[in-house]
């Protein structure tokens, strides 16, 4: 609603895609049994199973935090350790949700490059964790973020390597796909190739950041895991009674590749931005721009000026800014931002 | 979407009110900071404070179960007892959510009439609970459902009596207002009179069952309680990033008394139904019809026939049916149902 | 320590059996690996397996509350319901421990006679609980107290009936055996007959109330259940590093039938007391005296006088006293008490 | 029990001090009210208040893990972060107990030297943690281990610095004193100087490792914290009914400075060992030997030989051994160990 400021804080500042709002209008006729007993929720399973090329179970859930925490709780014990990147959302930004849903499970961060887990560090950590020793948190699950919290995208081969570590050690592989669409759009692979074919057991399927309103989803590739999830969701107060209005959003989201079109728009905006920055002296991109996030390093004074001139962004350090493009970021916004970055770089030089 | 069946299972089978959907369309312009940093959420606080005639804090939350469990968790300790009616939603239908959010708190049911708590039984239970004894769950909160799970409505005086018990014993009074609108519409009192003026500290403010889509809210009348709720909500994964789409629903819901108009429709339908049933031999209403629920007692054979002829309802016993009217229950549906009840009564006589 | 007062509050007010203290002295030589890696703990498994006539797993644990809560947590999910008697220790006296260990599981009380569960009420409750419905706490375990909290003892046949209900419905049967020795001594049956042969899966094996000091134990009859218990115990901080001093207590407790001899003493004292009371006009035993507890009903004035004259006991109502005999209650104490009861009855008559 | 092997795995492999066993015998006369209502537990408060030079509250508890987890749970919220060293016991060896007792609280490790927390890193971590932001675990408590898990001892000045950071930021300072006696004995300061005078709010007071059997204790220097601890302990199943047998142990432990004499013995043994190692070529001490632990670095082949020749110790890396001295480690054991280390060093050279 702000018009003058340039919004680059998060993709969740953006609008809902009109197609998704329209789906809400369209599904508002007649009665429908609550809690997922409606026909749209049934259709959702069929549609998502087609999309993922195998029979999957889909659970709409209000937020990505809920999806992550519940996916981990449903696949671990209270004495478990979950491995993740230090930058991962579950480790930095979910206010102990994993520990809450998981009855005290432990989140264990392992350093890697650009928010990725490294298969050999992971294997090493699991091997020395003390499996079977009662004193030790027991290795149970691996959490990877796709695209990562530093804007990079795991290739299918990289996920497959981590999937192999998971399987060899009896762990579950969970993918936090808050920006799953951005990753698929970037790689040009199929959703199946990036998930269950690579060893992913359970996926937080992001919708909100990429044009949705009020729902994300958990997608489960393993029936044994799925059977108890309904109880976990219910006791967490995350099953809507008027579920049709959530299912309708997700159906519209995947219809006619809308999700990939929207993701290509935000990815494309980030690429334009990154390419422009690459040419600016005094500005530097410090992480791969493979999705819709740009990590920009500039002198503190330059970032200060950017902020003063109305660019909205989060600072990740005195000389580090995160800039996020939305599906609805305009060409004009990009050009204004690039100009302001040039001026800020110029200013900080002097 | 079913057309032929007569839907009386729940008010959550109904549609969203068009005014609320329209509000979603209207708020979808421009950017808005996430997690409640948007201007509509700010407006929501102002609007609700006006409605409740004091400064209140409002927290949109996806479901009533989440609202109830979180309200109790935020006002108790893990060694607490929460008193409620045996029929209360937290006791019968929320899959241990109160124990989950409340880190193991105990739900203690006390019998009363028509789903109401009785002030003297409550006082007695608190007095003999062993306050201060480490072996005993410590009395901490009272949960009342308004309208009750048996279709009755507490008067302001009744709530005031329970509020006094709460205050005298240092307990918190929580009102599960999944059907708060129905209660206010029935009583014709102000929202303030039925809540904080009567001693209610925290309210689950129902929206979904009465024309909303995907949000309810917690309303807090006590700043001390409110301060920590954000953390509780966040770790429970219940704060939407695109909060404007939740706040917009609630704003539309209370605008121009929409919420009361919708509640009067469902209440009115229930009254028509109850009055008609009263004239049918072999059919009996066994609980007050003060909101939108009708508890109908008939011979098992009569209820069997009702179900066979396409009436959708939940059976609460072999000879007991719950019939719920929606804001969009039509006159025609009511007349069809009444006819079918007459026929079923006739049939069961023979 | 108190010499003049007559102590009938609880069997936990009594001394430790000298044989058990002696065992502590005897095991205090040389080194021993911590956390159960010592030879006495190994011997404990052998000895208890002999006692129970099958290979059992034994886990010493500081308290009966810990034993109960952990036994239930290890055999249920967080969305479970555990059935018990309203008078059961887990329901009345453990400060939400079951909910804490069980991550919010629900304790559901079902009325029965003298603290016993009734097989048909239980079957009915399970059948109508809504198994498989996400709204509902899922039936998972049954807790029976042996001897009961009202001084009665389940026969082997009664346990077998409940075991059948458990097995037919896929539930676990947990026996809270805080006074297991008293029950076995009363029945004259074998420990095996009263437990796994009757369908019990897991037992809280009481030691403290019957001559122990600082340990009770969990005994598991089912390997699948046992495998995870070590982790549950460890995260609950209940595995002693110097475990030999716990194992030594339990070994001494079951050696040469010490446990049964001690239980016969307290049971015998209760019988003497009950027989004497039966002859006193104005005094009435209101529950079976099958273990070491006597529930005495007298006029309030009589109970008041008893208390004034130095009898220590807990009042369970204005006209109801619980009197508990210890393994070391003396003949003299009993005669004094009986005399005081006679006088009190006399007094209250006038 | 083992006679030939040389036991250096842990101080919890040692015997109980005879004085403490004797106290158990002595307290076993007459009756005593359960759950801490006995006179010895009352005396314990008086005695410990004298020892700590202020009125303290003391809660015997079966294990150090329980003490740590409960101390943290009682002083934090479920959305808290607790800061500790990566090597701290709560982080490495307590199987998620802190998360369990703390309803999902987060343990956050900050690197420091020799298992110590560094005040400036700590201040920095707190300052950037996002206090007040709902996404972030909220800084609530600091856990320091005294002596540390790498054998070093914080000076009073060092604790005071951390105490200041705690107070300035509104955090609680918890000291895990599993080896508190060793630290006090090393420093020669008073217990008060090392705790509340330096800013410590709550202390896990270790008894077991230093001659106790089955109890440790929580000591609270702050009444507000203490008031709820009874409920926490009870719901965790950690309050013994026959509490006198725990209180008697602790009373004997602190009587006539027994605890310091025992600690001086194990500290002295470690010093002898360290001094001898310092003269051996090919062997190296890699951490301060200020308590009763020695961290010995040797070639892998040398450590292999030590193990083969019957030295029992834990390996903390291919070339790193931890050797722990007990209060009852003998001069002869030390000389044998030193000889074997010399031989192993010789062997590994060739």
Short mmCIF file of N, CA and C in Angstrom, two decimals, chain A residues 77-81 89-96 99-100 103-107 133-138, chain D residues 77-81 89-96 99-100 103-107 133-138:
data_model
loop_
_atom_site.label_atom_id
_atom_site.label_comp_id
_atom_site.label_asym_id
_atom_site.label_seq_id
_atom_site.Cartn_x
_atom_site.Cartn_y
_atom_site.Cartn_z
N UNK A 77 11.40 -38.56 16.93
CA UNK A 77 11.01 -38.78 18.33
C UNK A 77 11.45 -37.57 19.14
N UNK A 78 10.99 -37.46 20.39
CA UNK A 78 11.41 -36.32 21.21
C UNK A 78 12.90 -36.34 21.56
N UNK A 79 13.55 -37.45 21.37
CA UNK A 79 14.98 -37.48 21.68
C UNK A 79 15.83 -37.42 20.42
N UNK A 80 15.28 -36.82 19.39
CA UNK A 80 15.95 -36.75 18.09
C UNK A 80 16.81 -35.51 17.93
N UNK A 81 17.77 -35.61 17.02
CA UNK A 81 18.47 -34.45 16.47
C UNK A 81 18.07 -34.29 15.01
N UNK A 89 15.81 -21.56 8.04
CA UNK A 89 14.68 -20.88 8.67
C UNK A 89 14.32 -21.51 10.00
N UNK A 90 14.35 -22.84 10.08
CA UNK A 90 14.00 -23.50 11.35
C UNK A 90 14.99 -23.14 12.46
N UNK A 91 16.20 -22.82 12.07
CA UNK A 91 17.23 -22.51 13.08
C UNK A 91 17.23 -21.04 13.48
N UNK A 92 16.82 -20.17 12.57
CA UNK A 92 16.98 -18.74 12.85
C UNK A 92 15.68 -17.98 13.07
N UNK A 93 14.59 -18.47 12.53
CA UNK A 93 13.44 -17.57 12.41
C UNK A 93 12.11 -18.17 12.80
N UNK A 94 12.09 -19.28 13.51
CA UNK A 94 10.79 -19.88 13.80
C UNK A 94 10.52 -20.01 15.30
N UNK A 95 11.20 -19.22 16.10
CA UNK A 95 10.89 -19.09 17.53
C UNK A 95 10.66 -20.43 18.24
N UNK A 96 11.59 -21.35 18.08
CA UNK A 96 11.52 -22.65 18.77
C UNK A 96 10.38 -23.55 18.31
N UNK A 99 11.27 -27.29 18.21
CA UNK A 99 11.33 -27.87 19.55
C UNK A 99 9.95 -28.03 20.17
N UNK A 100 9.07 -27.10 19.87
CA UNK A 100 7.70 -27.15 20.40
C UNK A 100 6.93 -28.33 19.79
N UNK A 103 8.32 -31.80 20.72
CA UNK A 103 8.41 -32.18 22.14
C UNK A 103 9.83 -32.09 22.68
N UNK A 104 10.58 -31.10 22.20
CA UNK A 104 11.93 -30.91 22.73
C UNK A 104 13.04 -31.43 21.84
N UNK A 105 12.72 -31.81 20.62
CA UNK A 105 13.79 -32.31 19.73
C UNK A 105 14.85 -31.23 19.55
N UNK A 106 16.04 -31.64 19.15
CA UNK A 106 17.16 -30.71 19.05
C UNK A 106 17.47 -30.37 17.60
N UNK A 107 17.63 -29.08 17.34
CA UNK A 107 18.03 -28.60 16.02
C UNK A 107 19.55 -28.42 16.04
N UNK A 133 23.35 -44.37 21.94
CA UNK A 133 23.74 -43.98 23.30
C UNK A 133 22.67 -43.06 23.90
N UNK A 134 22.20 -43.43 25.07
CA UNK A 134 21.07 -42.70 25.65
C UNK A 134 21.41 -41.25 26.01
N UNK A 135 22.69 -40.94 26.18
CA UNK A 135 23.06 -39.56 26.51
C UNK A 135 22.88 -38.61 25.32
N UNK A 136 22.83 -39.17 24.14
CA UNK A 136 22.97 -38.35 22.94
C UNK A 136 21.64 -38.17 22.21
N UNK A 137 21.40 -36.98 21.72
CA UNK A 137 20.30 -36.74 20.79
C UNK A 137 20.49 -37.68 19.60
N UNK A 138 19.47 -38.38 19.22
CA UNK A 138 19.59 -39.40 18.18
C UNK A 138 19.32 -38.82 16.79
N UNK D 77 10.99 -19.26 29.44
CA UNK D 77 9.72 -19.55 28.78
C UNK D 77 10.00 -20.54 27.65
N UNK D 78 8.93 -21.11 27.07
CA UNK D 78 9.15 -22.05 25.97
C UNK D 78 9.75 -21.40 24.73
N UNK D 79 9.71 -20.11 24.65
CA UNK D 79 10.29 -19.46 23.45
C UNK D 79 11.66 -18.85 23.76
N UNK D 80 12.32 -19.42 24.74
CA UNK D 80 13.62 -18.90 25.19
C UNK D 80 14.80 -19.52 24.45
N UNK D 81 15.91 -18.78 24.48
CA UNK D 81 17.22 -19.34 24.13
C UNK D 81 18.06 -19.36 25.40
N UNK D 89 27.54 -29.93 29.21
CA UNK D 89 26.80 -31.17 29.40
C UNK D 89 25.39 -31.07 28.83
N UNK D 90 24.74 -29.92 29.06
CA UNK D 90 23.37 -29.79 28.53
C UNK D 90 23.34 -29.86 27.01
N UNK D 91 24.45 -29.48 26.37
CA UNK D 91 24.48 -29.47 24.91
C UNK D 91 24.89 -30.81 24.33
N UNK D 92 25.69 -31.56 25.05
CA UNK D 92 26.27 -32.76 24.45
C UNK D 92 25.76 -34.08 25.03
N UNK D 93 25.28 -34.06 26.26
CA UNK D 93 25.14 -35.35 26.95
C UNK D 93 23.84 -35.55 27.69
N UNK D 94 22.82 -34.76 27.41
CA UNK D 94 21.61 -34.91 28.21
C UNK D 94 20.38 -35.23 27.37
N UNK D 95 20.61 -35.76 26.18
CA UNK D 95 19.52 -36.32 25.36
C UNK D 95 18.28 -35.42 25.30
N UNK D 96 18.47 -34.16 24.98
CA UNK D 96 17.36 -33.22 24.80
C UNK D 96 16.59 -32.88 26.08
N UNK D 99 15.40 -29.23 26.32
CA UNK D 99 14.24 -29.00 25.45
C UNK D 99 12.98 -29.63 25.99
N UNK D 100 13.11 -30.79 26.60
CA UNK D 100 11.95 -31.50 27.16
C UNK D 100 11.38 -30.72 28.36
N UNK D 103 9.89 -27.26 27.47
CA UNK D 103 8.80 -27.19 26.48
C UNK D 103 9.28 -26.72 25.12
N UNK D 104 10.49 -27.13 24.75
CA UNK D 104 10.99 -26.77 23.43
C UNK D 104 11.96 -25.61 23.41
N UNK D 105 12.42 -25.17 24.57
CA UNK D 105 13.39 -24.05 24.57
C UNK D 105 14.62 -24.44 23.75
N UNK D 106 15.38 -23.45 23.34
CA UNK D 106 16.51 -23.69 22.45
C UNK D 106 17.84 -23.52 23.18
N UNK D 107 18.71 -24.51 23.00
CA UNK D 107 20.05 -24.46 23.55
C UNK D 107 20.97 -23.90 22.47
N UNK D 133 11.55 -9.67 18.99
CA UNK D 133 11.03 -10.09 17.69
C UNK D 133 10.46 -11.50 17.79
N UNK D 134 9.22 -11.64 17.38
CA UNK D 134 8.55 -12.93 17.59
C UNK D 134 9.18 -14.08 16.81
N UNK D 135 9.92 -13.79 15.75
CA UNK D 135 10.57 -14.86 14.99
C UNK D 135 11.71 -15.52 15.75
N UNK D 136 12.22 -14.82 16.75
CA UNK D 136 13.51 -15.20 17.33
C UNK D 136 13.34 -15.83 18.70
N UNK D 137 14.10 -16.86 18.98
CA UNK D 137 14.22 -17.40 20.33
C UNK D 137 14.71 -16.26 21.23
N UNK D 138 14.05 -16.08 22.34
CA UNK D 138 14.34 -14.93 23.20
C UNK D 138 15.41 -15.25 24.25
#
